[in-house]
Coordinates of C-alpha atoms and ligand atoms in Angstrom, one line a residue:
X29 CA -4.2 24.1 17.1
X30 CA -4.2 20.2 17.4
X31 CA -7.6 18.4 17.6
X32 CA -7.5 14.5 17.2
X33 CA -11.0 14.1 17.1
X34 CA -12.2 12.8 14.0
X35 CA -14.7 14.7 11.9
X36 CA -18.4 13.4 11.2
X37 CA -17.9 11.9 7.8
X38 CA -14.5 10.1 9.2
X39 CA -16.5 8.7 12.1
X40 CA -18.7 8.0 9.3
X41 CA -16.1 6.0 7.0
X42 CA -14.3 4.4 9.6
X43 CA -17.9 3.0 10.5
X44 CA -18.4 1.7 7.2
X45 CA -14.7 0.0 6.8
X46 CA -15.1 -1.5 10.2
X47 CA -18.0 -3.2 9.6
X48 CA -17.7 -4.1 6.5
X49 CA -14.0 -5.9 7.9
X50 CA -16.0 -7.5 10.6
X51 CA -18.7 -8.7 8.3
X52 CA -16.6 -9.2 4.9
X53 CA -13.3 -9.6 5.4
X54 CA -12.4 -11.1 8.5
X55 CA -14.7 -14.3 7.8
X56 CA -12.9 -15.3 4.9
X57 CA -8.9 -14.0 5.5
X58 CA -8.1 -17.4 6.5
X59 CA -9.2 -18.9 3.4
X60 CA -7.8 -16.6 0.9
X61 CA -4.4 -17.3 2.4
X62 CA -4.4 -20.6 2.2
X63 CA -5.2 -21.0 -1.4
X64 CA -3.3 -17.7 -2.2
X65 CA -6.1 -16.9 -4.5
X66 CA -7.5 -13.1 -5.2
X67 CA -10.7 -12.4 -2.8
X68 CA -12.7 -11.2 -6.0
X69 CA -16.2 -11.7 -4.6
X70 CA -14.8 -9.5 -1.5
X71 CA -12.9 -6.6 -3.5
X72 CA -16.4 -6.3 -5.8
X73 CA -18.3 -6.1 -3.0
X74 CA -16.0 -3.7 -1.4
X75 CA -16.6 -1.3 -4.7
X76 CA -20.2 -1.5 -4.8
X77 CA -20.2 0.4 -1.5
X78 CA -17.5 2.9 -2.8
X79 CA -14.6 1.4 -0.3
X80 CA -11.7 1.3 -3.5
X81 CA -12.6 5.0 -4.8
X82 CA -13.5 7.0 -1.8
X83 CA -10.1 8.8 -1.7
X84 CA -10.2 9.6 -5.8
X85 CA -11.5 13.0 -6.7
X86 CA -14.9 13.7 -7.4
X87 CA -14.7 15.1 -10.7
X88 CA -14.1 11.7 -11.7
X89 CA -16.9 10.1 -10.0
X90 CA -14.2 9.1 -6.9
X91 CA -15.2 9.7 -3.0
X92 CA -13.4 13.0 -2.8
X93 CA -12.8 12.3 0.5
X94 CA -10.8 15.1 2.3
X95 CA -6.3 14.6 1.6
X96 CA -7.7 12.1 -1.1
X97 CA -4.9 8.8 -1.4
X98 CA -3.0 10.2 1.1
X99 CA -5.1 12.1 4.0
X100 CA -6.4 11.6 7.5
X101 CA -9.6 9.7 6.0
X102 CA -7.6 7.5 4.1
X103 CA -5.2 6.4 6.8
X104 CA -8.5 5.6 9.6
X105 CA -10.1 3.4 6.4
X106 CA -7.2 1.5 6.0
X107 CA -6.6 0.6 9.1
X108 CA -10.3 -0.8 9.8
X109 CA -9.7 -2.8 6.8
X110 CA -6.4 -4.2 7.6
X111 CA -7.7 -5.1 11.0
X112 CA -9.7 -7.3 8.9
X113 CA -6.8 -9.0 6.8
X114 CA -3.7 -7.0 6.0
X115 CA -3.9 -9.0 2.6
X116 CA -7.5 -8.2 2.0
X117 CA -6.7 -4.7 2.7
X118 CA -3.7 -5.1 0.3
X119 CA -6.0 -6.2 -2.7
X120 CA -8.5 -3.5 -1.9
X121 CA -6.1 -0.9 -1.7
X122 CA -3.6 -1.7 -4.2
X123 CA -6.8 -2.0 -6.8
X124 CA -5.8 2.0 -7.1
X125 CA -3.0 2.2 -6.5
X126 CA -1.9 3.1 -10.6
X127 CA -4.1 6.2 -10.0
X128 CA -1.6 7.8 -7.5
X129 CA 1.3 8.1 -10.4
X130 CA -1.6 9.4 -13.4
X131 CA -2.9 11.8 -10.6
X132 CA 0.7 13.3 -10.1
X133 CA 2.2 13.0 -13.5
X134 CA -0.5 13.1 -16.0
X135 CA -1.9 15.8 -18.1
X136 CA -5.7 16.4 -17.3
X137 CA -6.8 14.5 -20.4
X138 CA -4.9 11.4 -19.2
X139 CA -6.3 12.0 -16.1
X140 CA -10.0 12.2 -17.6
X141 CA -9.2 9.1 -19.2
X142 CA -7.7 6.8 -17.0
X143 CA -8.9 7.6 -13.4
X144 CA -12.3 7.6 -14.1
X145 CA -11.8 3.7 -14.2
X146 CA -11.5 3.1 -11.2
X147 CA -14.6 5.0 -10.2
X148 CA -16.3 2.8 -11.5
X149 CA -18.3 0.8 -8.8
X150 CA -20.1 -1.7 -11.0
X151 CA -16.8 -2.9 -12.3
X152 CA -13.3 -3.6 -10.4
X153 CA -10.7 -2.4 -12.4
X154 CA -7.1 -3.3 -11.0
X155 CA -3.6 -1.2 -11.5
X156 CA -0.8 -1.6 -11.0
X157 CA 2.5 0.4 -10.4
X158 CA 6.0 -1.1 -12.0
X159 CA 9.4 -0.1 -10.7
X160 CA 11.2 -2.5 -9.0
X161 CA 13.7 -4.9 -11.0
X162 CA 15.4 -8.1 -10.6
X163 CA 18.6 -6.6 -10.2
X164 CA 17.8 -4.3 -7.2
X165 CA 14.4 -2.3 -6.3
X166 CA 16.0 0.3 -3.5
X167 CA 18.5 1.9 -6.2
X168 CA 15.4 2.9 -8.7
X169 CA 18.0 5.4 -10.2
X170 CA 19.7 2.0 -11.9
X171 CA 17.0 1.0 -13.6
X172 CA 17.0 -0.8 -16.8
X173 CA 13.8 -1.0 -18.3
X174 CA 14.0 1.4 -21.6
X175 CA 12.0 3.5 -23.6
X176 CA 12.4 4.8 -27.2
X177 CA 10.5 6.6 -29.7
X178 CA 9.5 5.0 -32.9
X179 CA 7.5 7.3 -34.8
X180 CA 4.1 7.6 -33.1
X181 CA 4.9 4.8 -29.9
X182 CA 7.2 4.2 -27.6
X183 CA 8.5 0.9 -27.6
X184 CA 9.3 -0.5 -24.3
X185 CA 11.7 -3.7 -23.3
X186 CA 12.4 -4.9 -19.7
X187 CA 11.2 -6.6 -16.5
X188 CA 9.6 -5.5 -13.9
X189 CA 9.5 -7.6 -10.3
X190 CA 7.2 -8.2 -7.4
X191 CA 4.4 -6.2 -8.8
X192 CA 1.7 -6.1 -7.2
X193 CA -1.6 -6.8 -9.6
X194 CA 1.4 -7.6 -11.9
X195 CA 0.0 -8.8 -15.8
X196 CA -3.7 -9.0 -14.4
X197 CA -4.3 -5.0 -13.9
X198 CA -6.3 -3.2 -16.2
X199 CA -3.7 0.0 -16.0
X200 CA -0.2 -0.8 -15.7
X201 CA 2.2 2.6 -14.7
X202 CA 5.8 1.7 -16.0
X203 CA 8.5 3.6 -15.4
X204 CA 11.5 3.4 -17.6
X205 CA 14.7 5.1 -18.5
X206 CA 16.3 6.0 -22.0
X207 CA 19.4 4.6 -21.5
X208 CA 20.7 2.3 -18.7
X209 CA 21.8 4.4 -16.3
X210 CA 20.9 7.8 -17.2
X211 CA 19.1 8.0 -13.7
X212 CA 16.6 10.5 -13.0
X213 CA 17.1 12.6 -15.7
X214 CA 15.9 10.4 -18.2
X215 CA 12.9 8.6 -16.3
X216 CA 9.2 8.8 -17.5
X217 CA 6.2 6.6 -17.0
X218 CA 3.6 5.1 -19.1
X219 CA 0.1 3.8 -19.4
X220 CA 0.1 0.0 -20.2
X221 CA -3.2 -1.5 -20.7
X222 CA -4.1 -5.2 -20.7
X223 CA -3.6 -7.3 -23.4
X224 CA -1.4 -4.6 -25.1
X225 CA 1.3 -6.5 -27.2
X226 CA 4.4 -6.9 -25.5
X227 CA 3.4 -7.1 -22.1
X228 CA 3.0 -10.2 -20.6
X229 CA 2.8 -11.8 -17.1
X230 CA 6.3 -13.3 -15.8
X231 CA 6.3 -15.6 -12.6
X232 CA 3.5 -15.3 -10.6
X233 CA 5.1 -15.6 -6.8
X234 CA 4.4 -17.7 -3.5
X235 CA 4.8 -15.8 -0.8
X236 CA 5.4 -16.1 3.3
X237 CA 2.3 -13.7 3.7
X238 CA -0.1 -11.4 2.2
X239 CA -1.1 -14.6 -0.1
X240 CA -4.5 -12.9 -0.9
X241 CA -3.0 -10.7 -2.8
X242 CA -1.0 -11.2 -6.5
X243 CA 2.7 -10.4 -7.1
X244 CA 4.3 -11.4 -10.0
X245 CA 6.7 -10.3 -12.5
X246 CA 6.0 -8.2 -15.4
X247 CA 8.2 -8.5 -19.0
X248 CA 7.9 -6.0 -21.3
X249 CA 9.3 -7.1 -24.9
X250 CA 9.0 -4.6 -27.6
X251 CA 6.2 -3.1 -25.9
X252 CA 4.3 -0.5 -28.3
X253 CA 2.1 2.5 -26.6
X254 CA 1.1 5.5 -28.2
X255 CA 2.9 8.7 -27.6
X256 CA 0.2 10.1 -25.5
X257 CA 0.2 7.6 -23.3
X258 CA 3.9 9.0 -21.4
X259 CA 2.5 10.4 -18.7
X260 CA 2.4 14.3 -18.6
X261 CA 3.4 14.5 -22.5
X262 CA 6.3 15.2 -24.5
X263 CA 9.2 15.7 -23.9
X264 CA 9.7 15.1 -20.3
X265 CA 7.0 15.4 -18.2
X266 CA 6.0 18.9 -17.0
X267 CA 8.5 19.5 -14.3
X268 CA 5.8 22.6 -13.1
X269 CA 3.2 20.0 -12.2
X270 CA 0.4 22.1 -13.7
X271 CA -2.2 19.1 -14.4
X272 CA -1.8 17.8 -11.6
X273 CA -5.3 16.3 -9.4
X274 CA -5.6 17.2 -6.4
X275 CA -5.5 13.8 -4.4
X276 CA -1.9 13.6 -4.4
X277 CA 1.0 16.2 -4.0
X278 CA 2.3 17.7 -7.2
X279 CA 6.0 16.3 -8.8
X280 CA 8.2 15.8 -11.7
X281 CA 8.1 12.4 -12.8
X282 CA 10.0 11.0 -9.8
X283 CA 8.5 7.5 -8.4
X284 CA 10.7 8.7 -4.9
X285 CA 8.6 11.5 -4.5
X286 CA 5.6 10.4 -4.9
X287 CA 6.4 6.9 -2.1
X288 CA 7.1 9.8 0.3
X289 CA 3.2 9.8 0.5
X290 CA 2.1 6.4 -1.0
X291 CA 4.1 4.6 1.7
X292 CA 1.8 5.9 4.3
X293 CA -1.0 3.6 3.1
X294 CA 0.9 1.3 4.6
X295 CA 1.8 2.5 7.9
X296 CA -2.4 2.8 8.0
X297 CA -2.7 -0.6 6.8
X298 CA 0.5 -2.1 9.5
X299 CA -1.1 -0.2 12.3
X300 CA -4.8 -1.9 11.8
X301 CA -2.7 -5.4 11.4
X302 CA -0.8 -4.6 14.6
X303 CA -4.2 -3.5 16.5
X304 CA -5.8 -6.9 15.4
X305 CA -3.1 -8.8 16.5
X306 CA -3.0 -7.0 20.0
X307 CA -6.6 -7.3 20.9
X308 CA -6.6 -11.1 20.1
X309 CA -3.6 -11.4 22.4
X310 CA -5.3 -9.3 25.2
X311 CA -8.5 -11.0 24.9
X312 CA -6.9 -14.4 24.8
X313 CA -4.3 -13.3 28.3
X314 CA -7.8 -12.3 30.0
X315 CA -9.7 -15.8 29.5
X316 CA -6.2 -18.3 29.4
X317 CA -4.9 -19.4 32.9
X318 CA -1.9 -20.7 34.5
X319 CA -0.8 -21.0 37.7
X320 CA -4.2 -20.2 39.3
X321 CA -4.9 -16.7 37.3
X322 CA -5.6 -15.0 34.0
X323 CA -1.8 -15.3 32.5
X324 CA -1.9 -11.1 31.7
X325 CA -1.7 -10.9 35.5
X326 CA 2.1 -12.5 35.2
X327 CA 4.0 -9.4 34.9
X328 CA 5.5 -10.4 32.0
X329 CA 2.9 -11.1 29.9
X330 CA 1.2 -8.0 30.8
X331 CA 4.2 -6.2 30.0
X332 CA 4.5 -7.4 26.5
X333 CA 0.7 -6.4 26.3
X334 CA 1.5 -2.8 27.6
X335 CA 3.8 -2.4 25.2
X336 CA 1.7 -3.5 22.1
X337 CA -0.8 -1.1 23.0
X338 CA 1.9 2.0 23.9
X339 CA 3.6 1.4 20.5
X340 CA 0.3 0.7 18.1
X341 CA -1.0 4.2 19.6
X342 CA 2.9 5.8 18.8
X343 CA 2.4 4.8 15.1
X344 CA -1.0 5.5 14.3
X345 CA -0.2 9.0 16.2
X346 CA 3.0 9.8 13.8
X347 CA 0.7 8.6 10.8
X348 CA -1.6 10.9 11.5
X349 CA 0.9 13.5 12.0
X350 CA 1.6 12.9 8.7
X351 CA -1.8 12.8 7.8
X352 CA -2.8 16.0 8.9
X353 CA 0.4 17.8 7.8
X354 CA -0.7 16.8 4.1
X355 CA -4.1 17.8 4.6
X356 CA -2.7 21.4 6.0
X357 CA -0.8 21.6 2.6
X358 CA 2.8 21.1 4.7
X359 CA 5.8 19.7 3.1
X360 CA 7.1 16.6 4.7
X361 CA 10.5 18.1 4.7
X362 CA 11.9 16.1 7.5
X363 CA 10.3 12.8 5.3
X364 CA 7.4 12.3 8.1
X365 CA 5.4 10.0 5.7
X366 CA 9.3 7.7 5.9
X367 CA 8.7 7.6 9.8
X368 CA 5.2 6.6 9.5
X369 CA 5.8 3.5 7.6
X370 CA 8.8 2.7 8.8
X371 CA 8.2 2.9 12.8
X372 CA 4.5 1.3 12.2
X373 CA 6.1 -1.5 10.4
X374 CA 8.7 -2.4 12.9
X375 CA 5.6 -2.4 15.2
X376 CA 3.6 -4.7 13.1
X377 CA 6.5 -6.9 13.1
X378 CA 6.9 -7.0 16.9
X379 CA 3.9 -7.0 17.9
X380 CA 2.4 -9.8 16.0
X381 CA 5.4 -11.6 17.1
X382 CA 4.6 -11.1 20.4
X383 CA 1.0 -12.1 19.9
X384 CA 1.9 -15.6 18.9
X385 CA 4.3 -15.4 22.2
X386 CA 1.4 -14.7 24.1
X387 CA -1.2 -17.0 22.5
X388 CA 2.1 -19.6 23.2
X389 CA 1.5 -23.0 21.1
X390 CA -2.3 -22.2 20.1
X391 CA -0.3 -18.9 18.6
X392 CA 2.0 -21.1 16.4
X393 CA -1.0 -23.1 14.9
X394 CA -3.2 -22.2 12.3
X395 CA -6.3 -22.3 14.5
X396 CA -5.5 -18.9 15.5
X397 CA -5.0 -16.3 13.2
X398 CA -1.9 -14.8 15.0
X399 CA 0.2 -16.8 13.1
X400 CA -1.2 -15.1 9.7
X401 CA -0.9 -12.3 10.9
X402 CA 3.0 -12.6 11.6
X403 CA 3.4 -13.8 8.2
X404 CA 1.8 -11.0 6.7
X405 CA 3.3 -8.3 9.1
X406 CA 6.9 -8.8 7.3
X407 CA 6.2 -7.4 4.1
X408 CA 5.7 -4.0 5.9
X409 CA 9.4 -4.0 6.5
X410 CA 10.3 -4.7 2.7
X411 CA 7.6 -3.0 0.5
X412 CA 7.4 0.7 -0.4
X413 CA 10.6 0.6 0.4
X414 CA 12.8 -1.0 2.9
X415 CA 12.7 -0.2 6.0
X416 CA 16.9 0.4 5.9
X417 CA 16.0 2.9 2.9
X418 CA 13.2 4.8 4.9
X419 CA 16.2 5.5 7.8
X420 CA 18.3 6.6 4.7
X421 CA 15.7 9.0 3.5
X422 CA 14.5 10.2 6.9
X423 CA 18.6 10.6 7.7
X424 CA 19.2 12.8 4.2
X425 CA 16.0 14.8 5.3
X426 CA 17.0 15.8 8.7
X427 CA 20.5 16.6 7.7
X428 CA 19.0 18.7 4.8
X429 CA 19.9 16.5 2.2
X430 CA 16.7 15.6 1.0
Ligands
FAD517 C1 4.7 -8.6 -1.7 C2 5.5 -7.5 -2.4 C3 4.8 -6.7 -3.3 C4 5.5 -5.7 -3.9 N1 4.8 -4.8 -4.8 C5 5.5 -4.0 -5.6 C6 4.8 -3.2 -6.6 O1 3.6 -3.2 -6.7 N2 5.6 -2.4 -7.4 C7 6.9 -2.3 -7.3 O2 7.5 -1.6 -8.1 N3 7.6 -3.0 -6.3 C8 6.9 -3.9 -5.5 N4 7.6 -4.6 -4.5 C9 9.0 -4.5 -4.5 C10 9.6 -3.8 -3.2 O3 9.3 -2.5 -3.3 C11 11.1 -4.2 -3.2 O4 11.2 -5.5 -2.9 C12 11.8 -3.3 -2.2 O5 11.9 -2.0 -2.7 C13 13.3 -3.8 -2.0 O6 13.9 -4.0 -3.3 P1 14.7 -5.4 -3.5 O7 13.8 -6.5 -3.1 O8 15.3 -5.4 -4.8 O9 15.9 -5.4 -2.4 P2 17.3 -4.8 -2.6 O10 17.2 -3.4 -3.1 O11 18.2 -5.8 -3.3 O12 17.8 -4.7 -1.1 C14 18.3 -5.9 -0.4 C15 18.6 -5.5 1.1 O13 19.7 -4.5 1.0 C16 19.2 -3.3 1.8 N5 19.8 -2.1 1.1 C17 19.8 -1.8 -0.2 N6 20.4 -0.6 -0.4 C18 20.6 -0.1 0.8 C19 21.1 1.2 1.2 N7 21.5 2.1 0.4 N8 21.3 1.3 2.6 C20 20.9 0.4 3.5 N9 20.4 -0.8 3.1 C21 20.3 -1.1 1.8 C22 17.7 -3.3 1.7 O14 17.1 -2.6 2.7 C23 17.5 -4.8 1.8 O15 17.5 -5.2 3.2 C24 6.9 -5.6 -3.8 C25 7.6 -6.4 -2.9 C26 6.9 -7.4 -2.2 C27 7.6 -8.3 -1.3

């Protein structure tokens, strides 16, 4: 059976996302993107009502919202808040986004340790997740950031690019290799803290959109952490994924496994920048004349805005495909989380684009948010990974070569 109705408690938290977008966020994008500065007052306000830990598990004082990180809830909250500001949405969403790896990898005492943190909603507490590298972020297997063992630490040397809450996060995941390389077989990920020795901020980045949020590189010099701070413990990780929490699905210490459903954040959060970007187009084609009536009644406007609207409702319906497959405890074997993010973020792209088209010169000025909005919507085609690797991956799956 297939019932897209949403339950109570997801009419509930959609509610509470869309107003607090309407009321919170949307006042204030504009601002935070042109200074490129952190919405702090937003994101704390944001945790006080339990909007950056609703999808962590209970046991740890998180929402325990049905699918956790990566179910149906998740996606509908997302969305209302990127309809808000996709940066915004970025910041609020990426303030966890360190807990998806320690929920997957770690041991249940690194768990108890670390996630708990960003429970806590008197205090934000940022992480941050480090795998891409200057040299080339799609071909994770050649990464060169290295770990060794020195007695009772590991000692870690590298850099790390474009990370999001990069050298500001409280919890930094790292993932490194042994030896250049080695590939998978030799990859693990730690727990960096703040102000750990050895880790320091790199270039902090200007960027075409999402300004709210921070990106910047991360260099890791002779970087000490203890031993139990590899997540799921010596030697390798525990390839059975006993440990695991229940928010996200269980792996080996692969980051590729674990974007599978971590990318679908973002297909939530392009579809709610998409929707916002269609309804200002629509509402501006109903009120703007030319030629003697409303322009949406010139076929080819009104073509443009039936085909926002068709394609919006085609993402958000293969997210929550995705969504609910998780949820049923389904593998994504033919990499439906890959064709959530990659389809919505072709559709943020074009539709945005085709909101300034509609909005015509207002839409190119910064009166109007549409232009934002295109800025921001080209990320979704980069981050999380490319949107040329997501039709590798969904290829490999459907040909069984996963
Ligand atoms: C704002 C922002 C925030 C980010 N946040 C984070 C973060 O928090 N943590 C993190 O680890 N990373 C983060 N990233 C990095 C992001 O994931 C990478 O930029 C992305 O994976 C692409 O890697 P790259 O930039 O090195 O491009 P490259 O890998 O150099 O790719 C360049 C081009 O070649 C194409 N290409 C490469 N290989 C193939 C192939 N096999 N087949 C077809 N095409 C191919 C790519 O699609 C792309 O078009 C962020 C990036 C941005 C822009």
């Amino acid at each position: 059976m297939v019932d897209l109705a949403l339950a109570p408690e997801q009419e509930a938290m959609r509610d509470l996302a869309r107003e607090f977008a309407r009321r919170e966020i949307r006042p204030v994008a504009a601002r935070y993107d042109r200074a490129g500065e952190m919405p702090w007052p937003v994101l704390e306000k944001a945790n006080e009502i339990g909007l950056l830990s609703f999808g962590l598990p209970e046991q740890f004082g998180g929402g325990g919202v049905p699918g956790g990180l990566v179910g149906l809830t998740n996606f509908v909250v997302m969305e209302e808040l990127a309809w808000g500001c996709a940066a915004i949405a970025t910041v609020i969403g990426s303030s966890i986004y360190a807990a998806g790896p320690v929920l997957a990898f770690g041991t249940p005492e690194q768990q108890q340790r670390w996630i708990p943190r960003f429970c806590d909603r008197t205090a934000v507490r940022l992480g941050a997740v480090c795998i891409t590298e200057p040299q080339g972020g799609s071909d994770v297997g050649a990464m060169r950031t290295t770990f060794r063992r020195d007695g009772d630490e590991y000692v870690l040397d590298g850099t790390k690019c474009f990370i999001t809450n990069g050298g500001i996060a409280d919890v930094h995941v790292v993932f490194a290799v042994e030896r250049p390389g080695a590939g998978w077989g030799g990859m693990a990920a730690f727990v960096v803290e703040r102000d750990t020795p050895g880790l320091r901020t790199g270039r902090v980045e200007e960027k075409l959109g999402v300004r709210a949020s921070h990106t910047a590189e991360v260099v890791l010099e002779g970087c000490r952490v203890p031993l139990d701070h590899r997540l799921g413990g010596e030697p390798a990780g525990r390839a059975d994924g006993r440990g695991a929490g229940e928010a996200v699905p269980r792996h080996g210490p692969n980051p590729l496994a674990l974007l599978q459903y971590s990318r679908m954040t973002y297909a939530a959060t392009a579809v709610g920048l998409a929707r916002a970007a269609f309804e200002y187009a629509l509402d501006h084609a109903r009120g703007r004349e030319s030629f003697g009536e409303p322009i949406f009644r010139h076929q080819a406007v009104g073509a443009k805005l039936a085909d926002m609207a068709m394609e919006i409702d085609a993402a958000r319906l293969l997210l929550w495909r995705a969504g609910w497959m998780v949820d049923e405890g389904m593998p994504l074997a033919r990499a439906e989380g890959s064709m959530a993010k990659c389809y919505a973020a072709d559709v943020a792209v074009r539709v945005t684009q085709e909101a300034v088209q509609v909005l015509g010169g207002h839409g190119y000025m910064a009166d109007h948010p549409v232009e934002k909005w295109y800025r921001d919507a080209k990320v979704y085609q980069i981050w999380e990974g490319t949107n040329e690797i997501q039709r590798v991956v969904i290829a490999r799956a459907l040909a069984g070569d996963a």
